[in-house]
Amino acid sequence: MFKIISTKTNQMMKKKLLYMALFAMSISANAQVGILTPTPQHSLHVNGSLQVVKDINVGGNANTKGNSGNRGEFLMSTGAGNAPVWRSIESENFLKVVFVGNKTNISPSSGSYTGTGSTPVSTHENYVQTYVYNVSNKIDNAYLTYDINSGLFKVVKAGFYNIVPYVTYDLNLNGNGQTAGTAKSTIEKVSPTKTTLTSTSTGHGERTLGVYHNMSSINYFNVGETFRIRCVYTQSFRLSSGNIHISYLTP
């Protein structure tokens, strides 16, 4: 009896091995595996959700595992029949936002800055004030740093930067006959030499209580160069709420 059972078991094992071999040969011949589909359209066809716990390797061949990319990169198609490739945002000339800031307070905290008076605003550097964003919502220190006390930006990675500030002036403390004048706002490179990158100047009538300026400038900066936002008015003035976003472009 023992020998008969052993022979039957042996035959069953042989059949299972034969089926497995035929299945493997079928997969090898067709080179297609379907999950939740009886008609796979590619080497691996998943008709449902796919969970990947670790790397996704692209490229390579039957003997190499391909490339899993670097942190922060994305997959880009290179067309049918070709392996996708990993790309960085910078390499594709996308805008990468590297700084977002807000000014939520009023400067100075008491009183007002002294205006230029009757002299044109363009000639009075001594009266110009730096617009300081007291809140840094986002900053990528691989590209630039920001001094929240001085309002000075310092470039860490060379390239083109798109600087877009919005600034406001508050004249509510000014008395009658003391609000009409000219406001000038500037994006200024500080080092290696002071250079006006862009500026806007607007004239305002009596009893103007607020001034609002939008600016934008795209410039190339070398490592270590600095820039800031500057404001001045002919009458006494305060600097109120505003915001800024700075984006990096591929050099």
Short mmCIF file of C-alpha atoms in Angstrom, two decimals:
data_model
loop_
_atom_site.label_atom_id
_atom_site.label_comp_id
_atom_site.label_asym_id
_atom_site.label_seq_id
_atom_site.Cartn_x
_atom_site.Cartn_y
_atom_site.Cartn_z
CA MET A 1 0.00 0.00 0.00
CA PHE A 2 2.81 2.39 0.87
CA LYS A 3 4.45 1.95 -2.51
CA ILE A 4 1.17 2.61 -4.41
CA ILE A 5 0.55 5.89 -2.53
CA SER A 6 4.12 6.94 -3.13
CA THR A 7 3.78 6.27 -6.87
CA LYS A 8 0.52 8.26 -7.11
CA THR A 9 2.03 11.13 -5.18
CA ASN A 10 5.05 11.08 -7.42
CA GLN A 11 2.84 11.18 -10.50
CA MET A 12 0.85 14.11 -9.13
CA MET A 13 4.04 16.03 -8.42
CA LYS A 14 5.25 15.35 -11.95
CA LYS A 15 1.97 16.68 -13.35
CA LYS A 16 2.23 19.83 -11.21
CA LEU A 17 5.79 20.40 -12.32
CA LEU A 18 4.75 19.85 -15.92
CA TYR A 19 1.92 22.38 -15.60
CA MET A 20 4.27 24.90 -13.97
CA ALA A 21 6.82 24.38 -16.72
CA LEU A 22 4.18 24.83 -19.40
CA PHE A 23 2.93 27.99 -17.63
CA ALA A 24 6.45 29.38 -17.42
CA MET A 25 7.03 28.55 -21.08
CA SER A 26 3.78 30.29 -21.98
CA ILE A 27 4.79 33.43 -20.09
CA SER A 28 8.23 33.33 -21.67
CA ALA A 29 6.80 32.85 -25.15
CA ASN A 30 4.11 35.50 -24.86
CA ALA A 31 6.15 37.84 -22.62
CA GLN A 32 2.91 39.17 -21.16
CA VAL A 33 1.48 38.93 -17.66
CA GLY A 34 -1.99 40.19 -16.86
CA ILE A 35 -3.26 41.04 -13.39
CA LEU A 36 -7.06 41.17 -13.23
CA THR A 37 -7.17 40.89 -17.03
CA PRO A 38 -7.17 37.78 -19.26
CA THR A 39 -5.89 39.81 -22.22
CA PRO A 40 -2.71 41.66 -21.20
CA GLN A 41 -1.64 44.30 -23.69
CA HIS A 42 1.94 44.66 -22.49
CA SER A 43 4.63 42.63 -20.74
CA LEU A 44 2.89 43.54 -17.47
CA HIS A 45 -0.70 44.74 -17.55
CA VAL A 46 -2.24 45.73 -14.21
CA ASN A 47 -5.98 46.30 -14.43
CA GLY A 48 -6.33 48.04 -11.08
CA SER A 49 -4.37 49.95 -8.46
CA LEU A 50 -0.61 49.56 -8.20
CA GLN A 51 1.33 50.08 -4.98
CA VAL A 52 5.07 50.67 -5.12
CA VAL A 53 6.75 50.67 -1.71
CA LYS A 54 10.29 51.47 -2.83
CA ASP A 55 12.14 52.40 -6.03
CA ILE A 56 10.79 52.63 -9.55
CA ASN A 57 13.69 51.84 -11.86
CA VAL A 58 13.47 52.87 -15.51
CA GLY A 59 15.76 52.02 -18.41
CA GLY A 60 18.38 49.33 -18.04
CA ASN A 61 18.08 45.94 -19.72
CA ALA A 62 17.73 42.24 -18.91
CA ASN A 63 20.89 42.39 -16.81
CA THR A 64 20.72 45.84 -15.20
CA LYS A 65 18.06 47.38 -12.98
CA GLY A 66 17.98 50.84 -14.53
CA ASN A 67 17.80 54.23 -12.83
CA SER A 68 15.63 55.16 -9.85
CA GLY A 69 16.29 58.90 -10.21
CA ASN A 70 17.15 61.48 -7.57
CA ARG A 71 15.05 63.05 -4.84
CA GLY A 72 12.57 65.57 -6.25
CA GLU A 73 12.81 64.43 -9.87
CA PHE A 74 9.82 63.41 -11.99
CA LEU A 75 9.30 60.90 -14.80
CA MET A 76 9.03 62.23 -18.35
CA SER A 77 7.94 60.15 -21.34
CA THR A 78 10.34 59.87 -24.28
CA GLY A 79 7.76 58.36 -26.62
CA ALA A 80 6.39 54.92 -27.44
CA GLY A 81 8.91 52.11 -27.26
CA ASN A 82 11.40 54.12 -25.20
CA ALA A 83 12.04 54.10 -21.47
CA PRO A 84 10.89 57.22 -19.60
CA VAL A 85 13.61 59.33 -18.00
CA TRP A 86 13.97 61.15 -14.71
CA ARG A 87 14.09 64.94 -14.99
CA SER A 88 14.50 67.83 -12.56
CA ILE A 89 12.21 70.87 -12.63
CA GLU A 90 15.15 73.12 -13.42
CA SER A 91 16.25 71.08 -16.44
CA GLU A 92 12.89 71.64 -18.14
CA ASN A 93 12.89 75.43 -17.74
CA PHE A 94 10.03 75.38 -15.27
CA LEU A 95 9.66 78.15 -12.72
CA LYS A 96 10.62 76.88 -9.30
CA VAL A 97 9.22 79.00 -6.47
CA VAL A 98 12.05 79.47 -3.97
CA PHE A 99 10.65 82.19 -1.71
CA VAL A 100 7.22 83.34 -0.60
CA GLY A 101 6.93 86.08 1.99
CA ASN A 102 4.40 88.43 3.54
CA LYS A 103 4.51 91.68 5.40
CA THR A 104 1.77 91.65 8.01
CA ASN A 105 2.94 94.54 10.18
CA ILE A 106 3.42 98.29 9.75
CA SER A 107 6.85 99.92 9.72
CA PRO A 108 7.86 101.80 11.73
CA SER A 109 5.93 100.42 14.68
CA SER A 110 5.29 103.98 15.88
CA GLY A 111 5.35 107.28 14.03
CA SER A 112 6.33 107.54 10.37
CA TYR A 113 9.39 107.61 8.16
CA THR A 114 10.46 111.08 7.05
CA GLY A 115 9.63 111.92 3.46
CA THR A 116 11.88 113.69 0.96
CA GLY A 117 9.89 116.93 1.07
CA SER A 118 10.02 119.17 -1.97
CA THR A 119 13.07 117.41 -3.43
CA PRO A 120 12.32 114.67 -6.03
CA VAL A 121 12.27 111.18 -4.57
CA SER A 122 14.90 109.97 -7.04
CA THR A 123 17.61 112.12 -5.47
CA HIS A 124 17.17 111.21 -1.81
CA GLU A 125 18.81 107.90 -0.90
CA ASN A 126 18.91 108.94 2.76
CA TYR A 127 15.12 108.78 2.99
CA VAL A 128 14.65 105.45 1.21
CA GLN A 129 13.52 102.54 3.41
CA THR A 130 13.86 98.79 2.89
CA TYR A 131 10.58 96.92 2.65
CA VAL A 132 10.96 94.01 5.08
CA TYR A 133 8.77 90.92 4.81
CA ASN A 134 8.37 89.78 8.40
CA VAL A 135 6.86 86.39 7.48
CA SER A 136 8.72 83.78 5.41
CA ASN A 137 6.07 81.32 4.24
CA LYS A 138 8.49 79.36 2.05
CA ILE A 139 12.22 79.53 1.47
CA ASP A 140 14.57 77.16 -0.33
CA ASN A 141 18.01 77.88 1.08
CA ALA A 142 19.64 75.93 -1.74
CA TYR A 143 18.83 78.93 -3.95
CA LEU A 144 18.83 81.99 -1.71
CA THR A 145 18.78 83.15 1.90
CA TYR A 146 16.75 85.94 3.48
CA ASP A 147 17.58 88.16 6.44
CA ILE A 148 14.22 88.82 8.08
CA ASN A 149 15.72 91.73 10.04
CA SER A 150 17.36 93.67 7.21
CA GLY A 151 15.18 92.52 4.30
CA LEU A 152 18.25 91.47 2.32
CA PHE A 153 18.19 88.49 -0.07
CA LYS A 154 21.45 86.67 -0.85
CA VAL A 155 21.82 84.36 -3.85
CA VAL A 156 23.18 80.86 -3.18
CA LYS A 157 22.68 79.34 -6.64
CA ALA A 158 23.52 81.33 -9.76
CA GLY A 159 20.80 81.76 -12.36
CA PHE A 160 17.83 83.83 -13.42
CA TYR A 161 15.42 84.93 -10.69
CA ASN A 162 11.92 86.31 -11.23
CA ILE A 163 11.23 88.75 -8.37
CA VAL A 164 7.60 89.82 -7.94
CA PRO A 165 6.92 92.09 -4.93
CA TYR A 166 3.73 93.87 -3.93
CA VAL A 167 4.20 96.80 -1.54
CA THR A 168 1.85 99.27 0.13
CA TYR A 169 2.29 102.65 1.77
CA ASP A 170 0.16 103.91 4.65
CA LEU A 171 -0.44 107.68 4.96
CA ASN A 172 -3.19 107.62 7.58
CA LEU A 173 -1.09 109.46 10.17
CA ASN A 174 -0.48 112.41 7.84
CA GLY A 175 -2.46 115.58 8.49
CA ASN A 176 -4.35 117.77 6.06
CA GLY A 177 -2.16 119.05 3.26
CA GLN A 178 0.44 116.37 3.97
CA THR A 179 -0.55 113.41 1.81
CA ALA A 180 -0.10 114.56 -1.80
CA GLY A 181 3.19 113.49 -3.32
CA THR A 182 5.17 110.92 -5.24
CA ALA A 183 5.92 107.33 -4.22
CA LYS A 184 8.79 105.34 -5.68
CA SER A 185 9.39 101.61 -5.18
CA THR A 186 12.48 99.80 -6.42
CA ILE A 187 13.96 96.32 -6.73
CA GLU A 188 17.61 97.04 -6.05
CA LYS A 189 20.70 94.89 -6.41
CA VAL A 190 22.97 95.79 -3.49
CA SER A 191 26.17 93.89 -4.21
CA PRO A 192 28.58 93.83 -5.91
CA THR A 193 27.38 97.36 -6.80
CA LYS A 194 24.08 99.10 -6.23
CA THR A 195 21.93 98.77 -9.32
CA THR A 196 18.27 99.53 -9.93
CA LEU A 197 16.76 96.41 -11.50
CA THR A 198 13.31 97.94 -11.91
CA SER A 199 11.25 100.67 -10.28
CA THR A 200 7.82 102.26 -10.37
CA SER A 201 6.89 105.82 -9.49
CA THR A 202 3.37 107.21 -9.02
CA GLY A 203 1.95 110.62 -8.17
CA HIS A 204 -0.91 111.07 -5.70
CA GLY A 205 -3.30 113.86 -4.78
CA GLU A 206 -4.22 115.29 -1.42
CA ARG A 207 -5.91 112.95 1.10
CA THR A 208 -4.43 109.86 -0.48
CA LEU A 209 -4.31 107.42 2.42
CA GLY A 210 -2.77 104.41 0.70
CA VAL A 211 -0.37 103.70 -2.16
CA TYR A 212 -0.08 100.30 -3.86
CA HIS A 213 2.77 99.16 -6.10
CA ASN A 214 3.27 95.95 -8.08
CA MET A 215 6.66 95.20 -9.64
CA SER A 216 8.34 92.37 -11.51
CA SER A 217 11.91 91.82 -12.64
CA ILE A 218 13.81 88.88 -14.16
CA ASN A 219 17.57 89.14 -13.74
CA TYR A 220 20.62 86.94 -13.65
CA PHE A 221 22.42 86.74 -10.30
CA ASN A 222 25.79 85.26 -9.45
CA VAL A 223 26.47 83.43 -6.20
CA GLY A 224 26.82 85.86 -3.29
CA GLU A 225 25.02 88.78 -4.91
CA THR A 226 22.31 90.48 -2.86
CA PHE A 227 19.12 92.43 -3.53
CA ARG A 228 16.26 94.09 -1.65
CA ILE A 229 13.03 96.07 -2.08
CA ARG A 230 13.22 99.83 -1.40
CA CYS A 231 10.50 102.46 -0.91
CA VAL A 232 10.32 106.25 -0.52
CA TYR A 233 7.66 109.00 -0.54
CA THR A 234 7.78 112.78 -0.64
CA GLN A 235 5.59 113.05 2.47
CA SER A 236 5.94 111.19 5.76
CA PHE A 237 5.00 107.55 5.21
CA ARG A 238 4.68 104.12 6.70
CA LEU A 239 5.14 100.76 4.98
CA SER A 240 2.17 98.40 5.39
CA SER A 241 1.01 94.94 4.30
CA GLY A 242 2.39 93.29 1.17
CA ASN A 243 3.79 90.09 -0.27
CA ILE A 244 6.48 88.72 -2.55
CA HIS A 245 7.25 85.56 -4.49
CA ILE A 246 10.56 84.72 -6.10
CA SER A 247 11.04 82.01 -8.71
CA TYR A 248 14.18 80.42 -10.14
CA LEU A 249 14.70 79.81 -13.86
CA THR A 250 17.34 77.61 -15.44
CA PRO A 251 20.44 79.67 -16.33
#
